[in-house]
Amino acid sequence: RPTGLNPQLKTFQAVFRVTDESTRRWLEEFLSWHGGYRAFLWRPPKHNRTVRVVCREWSVTDNARYSDFSCTIEQVVN
C-alpha cells in the first residue's frame, strides 16, 4: 500500500547522447545550474505531457564521436 503525500511520483533513468561539443557543454551547464534541486519541465519518452522533475545524479561517458549523459530524473511537485 502506497504511503506519503505523493506515492505515484515516478523516477526515470534516461540517457542523452550528444554529438557535438557545444551541446555537451550546454547540457553539463544546464544540469549543474539546476544543482539537483531546481525543477524543470521534461517530457518522458512515450508520454504526451511534460512533468516537473529534478536531476540529482548524472554521469558523462565520453566516446570518440559522442558523449552519453546518464541521468536519474525524479518527478516532483511544485
Short mmCIF file of N, CA and C in Angstrom, two decimals:
data_model
loop_
_atom_site.label_atom_id
_atom_site.label_comp_id
_atom_site.label_asym_id
_atom_site.label_seq_id
_atom_site.Cartn_x
_atom_site.Cartn_y
_atom_site.Cartn_z
N ARG A 1 0.85 -1.18 0.00
CA ARG A 1 0.00 0.00 0.00
C ARG A 1 0.89 1.24 0.00
N PRO A 2 0.66 2.18 -0.95
CA PRO A 2 1.48 3.39 -1.02
C PRO A 2 1.30 4.26 0.22
N THR A 3 2.39 4.93 0.59
CA THR A 3 2.32 5.85 1.72
C THR A 3 2.84 7.20 1.29
N GLY A 4 2.60 8.21 2.10
CA GLY A 4 3.09 9.54 1.80
C GLY A 4 2.09 10.35 1.01
N LEU A 5 2.44 11.61 0.80
CA LEU A 5 1.54 12.52 0.10
C LEU A 5 1.50 12.29 -1.40
N ASN A 6 2.61 11.86 -1.99
CA ASN A 6 2.69 11.71 -3.45
C ASN A 6 3.27 10.35 -3.82
N PRO A 7 2.55 9.28 -3.56
CA PRO A 7 3.12 7.95 -3.79
C PRO A 7 3.27 7.58 -5.26
N GLN A 8 2.70 8.37 -6.16
CA GLN A 8 2.75 7.99 -7.56
C GLN A 8 3.78 8.78 -8.36
N LEU A 9 4.65 9.51 -7.70
CA LEU A 9 5.71 10.22 -8.41
C LEU A 9 6.68 9.19 -8.99
N LYS A 10 7.16 9.46 -10.18
CA LYS A 10 7.99 8.48 -10.90
C LYS A 10 9.46 8.89 -10.92
N THR A 11 10.30 7.90 -11.09
CA THR A 11 11.73 8.10 -11.32
C THR A 11 12.07 7.47 -12.65
N PHE A 12 12.84 8.20 -13.45
CA PHE A 12 13.21 7.74 -14.79
C PHE A 12 14.73 7.63 -14.89
N GLN A 13 15.20 6.64 -15.60
CA GLN A 13 16.61 6.53 -15.97
C GLN A 13 16.68 6.92 -17.45
N ALA A 14 17.43 7.97 -17.75
CA ALA A 14 17.48 8.48 -19.12
C ALA A 14 18.93 8.62 -19.56
N VAL A 15 19.16 8.37 -20.84
CA VAL A 15 20.47 8.59 -21.43
C VAL A 15 20.30 9.56 -22.59
N PHE A 16 21.04 10.66 -22.53
CA PHE A 16 21.02 11.67 -23.58
C PHE A 16 22.35 11.59 -24.32
N ARG A 17 22.30 11.30 -25.60
CA ARG A 17 23.51 11.21 -26.42
C ARG A 17 23.68 12.52 -27.17
N VAL A 18 24.81 13.15 -27.00
CA VAL A 18 25.10 14.39 -27.72
C VAL A 18 26.32 14.17 -28.59
N THR A 19 26.28 14.79 -29.76
CA THR A 19 27.33 14.52 -30.75
C THR A 19 28.22 15.72 -31.04
N ASP A 20 27.98 16.84 -30.37
CA ASP A 20 28.86 17.99 -30.59
C ASP A 20 29.22 18.64 -29.26
N GLU A 21 30.34 19.30 -29.25
CA GLU A 21 30.89 19.86 -28.02
C GLU A 21 30.02 20.97 -27.44
N SER A 22 29.42 21.80 -28.28
CA SER A 22 28.61 22.90 -27.74
C SER A 22 27.37 22.37 -27.02
N THR A 23 26.75 21.33 -27.55
CA THR A 23 25.59 20.73 -26.88
C THR A 23 26.03 20.06 -25.59
N ARG A 24 27.19 19.41 -25.62
CA ARG A 24 27.71 18.77 -24.41
C ARG A 24 27.90 19.80 -23.31
N ARG A 25 28.54 20.93 -23.64
CA ARG A 25 28.76 21.99 -22.65
C ARG A 25 27.43 22.54 -22.14
N TRP A 26 26.49 22.76 -23.07
CA TRP A 26 25.19 23.30 -22.67
C TRP A 26 24.48 22.37 -21.69
N LEU A 27 24.46 21.07 -21.99
CA LEU A 27 23.77 20.12 -21.12
C LEU A 27 24.45 20.03 -19.76
N GLU A 28 25.77 20.01 -19.75
CA GLU A 28 26.51 19.98 -18.48
C GLU A 28 26.20 21.23 -17.64
N GLU A 29 26.18 22.39 -18.29
CA GLU A 29 25.87 23.63 -17.58
C GLU A 29 24.42 23.64 -17.09
N PHE A 30 23.51 23.15 -17.91
CA PHE A 30 22.09 23.08 -17.53
C PHE A 30 21.92 22.24 -16.27
N LEU A 31 22.47 21.06 -16.26
CA LEU A 31 22.35 20.17 -15.11
C LEU A 31 23.04 20.76 -13.88
N SER A 32 24.21 21.33 -14.07
CA SER A 32 24.94 21.93 -12.94
C SER A 32 24.18 23.12 -12.37
N TRP A 33 23.65 23.97 -13.23
CA TRP A 33 22.92 25.15 -12.77
C TRP A 33 21.70 24.74 -11.95
N HIS A 34 20.99 23.70 -12.39
CA HIS A 34 19.81 23.25 -11.64
C HIS A 34 20.21 22.57 -10.34
N GLY A 35 21.43 22.10 -10.25
CA GLY A 35 22.02 21.65 -8.99
C GLY A 35 21.32 20.52 -8.27
N GLY A 36 20.46 19.80 -8.94
CA GLY A 36 19.77 18.70 -8.29
C GLY A 36 18.58 19.10 -7.45
N TYR A 37 18.31 20.41 -7.39
CA TYR A 37 17.16 20.86 -6.59
C TYR A 37 16.24 21.82 -7.34
N ARG A 38 16.72 22.49 -8.37
CA ARG A 38 15.84 23.35 -9.17
C ARG A 38 15.09 22.47 -10.17
N ALA A 39 13.78 22.57 -10.15
CA ALA A 39 12.98 21.74 -11.04
C ALA A 39 12.93 22.33 -12.44
N PHE A 40 12.71 21.46 -13.41
CA PHE A 40 12.50 21.87 -14.79
C PHE A 40 11.45 20.96 -15.41
N LEU A 41 10.90 21.38 -16.54
CA LEU A 41 9.89 20.57 -17.22
C LEU A 41 10.57 19.63 -18.19
N TRP A 42 10.07 18.41 -18.24
CA TRP A 42 10.64 17.38 -19.11
C TRP A 42 9.51 16.47 -19.59
N ARG A 43 9.59 16.05 -20.83
CA ARG A 43 8.60 15.11 -21.34
C ARG A 43 9.26 13.75 -21.49
N PRO A 44 8.87 12.79 -20.65
CA PRO A 44 9.45 11.45 -20.74
C PRO A 44 9.09 10.79 -22.07
N PRO A 45 9.93 9.88 -22.55
CA PRO A 45 9.61 9.14 -23.77
C PRO A 45 8.26 8.43 -23.62
N LYS A 46 7.52 8.41 -24.69
CA LYS A 46 6.22 7.73 -24.76
C LYS A 46 5.17 8.34 -23.84
N HIS A 47 5.37 9.57 -23.41
CA HIS A 47 4.37 10.30 -22.62
C HIS A 47 3.91 11.50 -23.45
N ASN A 48 2.69 11.92 -23.26
CA ASN A 48 2.18 13.01 -24.08
C ASN A 48 2.11 14.34 -23.33
N ARG A 49 2.71 14.40 -22.15
CA ARG A 49 2.72 15.67 -21.41
C ARG A 49 4.02 15.82 -20.64
N THR A 50 4.33 17.06 -20.32
CA THR A 50 5.54 17.32 -19.55
C THR A 50 5.26 17.13 -18.07
N VAL A 51 6.31 16.83 -17.34
CA VAL A 51 6.24 16.70 -15.88
C VAL A 51 7.35 17.54 -15.27
N ARG A 52 7.14 17.97 -14.05
CA ARG A 52 8.15 18.75 -13.32
C ARG A 52 9.11 17.75 -12.67
N VAL A 53 10.41 17.94 -12.92
CA VAL A 53 11.41 16.97 -12.46
C VAL A 53 12.65 17.67 -11.92
N VAL A 54 13.47 16.89 -11.23
CA VAL A 54 14.83 17.30 -10.86
C VAL A 54 15.76 16.18 -11.28
N CYS A 55 17.01 16.54 -11.51
CA CYS A 55 18.04 15.55 -11.82
C CYS A 55 19.14 15.71 -10.78
N ARG A 56 19.12 14.84 -9.78
CA ARG A 56 20.09 14.92 -8.68
C ARG A 56 21.39 14.20 -9.00
N GLU A 57 21.32 13.23 -9.91
CA GLU A 57 22.50 12.43 -10.24
C GLU A 57 22.63 12.27 -11.74
N TRP A 58 23.85 12.47 -12.22
CA TRP A 58 24.14 12.19 -13.62
C TRP A 58 25.62 11.89 -13.76
N SER A 59 25.94 11.21 -14.84
CA SER A 59 27.34 10.94 -15.16
C SER A 59 27.49 11.09 -16.67
N VAL A 60 28.72 11.35 -17.08
CA VAL A 60 29.01 11.55 -18.51
C VAL A 60 30.05 10.53 -18.94
N THR A 61 29.77 9.87 -20.05
CA THR A 61 30.74 8.96 -20.67
C THR A 61 31.10 9.53 -22.03
N ASP A 62 32.36 9.89 -22.20
CA ASP A 62 32.82 10.46 -23.47
C ASP A 62 33.37 9.36 -24.36
N ASN A 63 32.92 9.37 -25.60
CA ASN A 63 33.42 8.46 -26.63
C ASN A 63 34.03 9.30 -27.74
N ALA A 64 34.58 8.68 -28.73
CA ALA A 64 35.25 9.40 -29.80
C ALA A 64 34.31 10.34 -30.55
N ARG A 65 33.06 9.91 -30.78
CA ARG A 65 32.14 10.70 -31.60
C ARG A 65 30.95 11.27 -30.85
N TYR A 66 30.79 10.92 -29.60
CA TYR A 66 29.63 11.40 -28.84
C TYR A 66 29.90 11.30 -27.35
N SER A 67 29.02 11.93 -26.59
CA SER A 67 29.03 11.82 -25.12
C SER A 67 27.65 11.36 -24.68
N ASP A 68 27.61 10.44 -23.74
CA ASP A 68 26.35 9.97 -23.17
C ASP A 68 26.21 10.52 -21.75
N PHE A 69 25.09 11.19 -21.51
CA PHE A 69 24.73 11.66 -20.17
C PHE A 69 23.72 10.68 -19.61
N SER A 70 24.09 9.96 -18.58
CA SER A 70 23.18 9.03 -17.90
C SER A 70 22.60 9.77 -16.69
N CYS A 71 21.29 9.93 -16.69
CA CYS A 71 20.63 10.77 -15.69
C CYS A 71 19.55 10.00 -14.93
N THR A 72 19.47 10.27 -13.65
CA THR A 72 18.35 9.81 -12.84
C THR A 72 17.43 11.01 -12.66
N ILE A 73 16.25 10.93 -13.23
CA ILE A 73 15.32 12.05 -13.26
C ILE A 73 14.12 11.70 -12.38
N GLU A 74 13.85 12.55 -11.40
CA GLU A 74 12.79 12.29 -10.43
C GLU A 74 11.67 13.32 -10.57
N GLN A 75 10.46 12.84 -10.68
CA GLN A 75 9.30 13.71 -10.73
C GLN A 75 9.09 14.36 -9.36
N VAL A 76 8.74 15.64 -9.37
CA VAL A 76 8.48 16.37 -8.13
C VAL A 76 7.18 17.15 -8.28
N VAL A 77 6.67 17.63 -7.17
CA VAL A 77 5.53 18.54 -7.20
C VAL A 77 6.06 19.94 -6.94
N ASN A 78 5.27 20.93 -7.27
CA ASN A 78 5.70 22.33 -7.15
C ASN A 78 6.62 22.49 -5.98
#
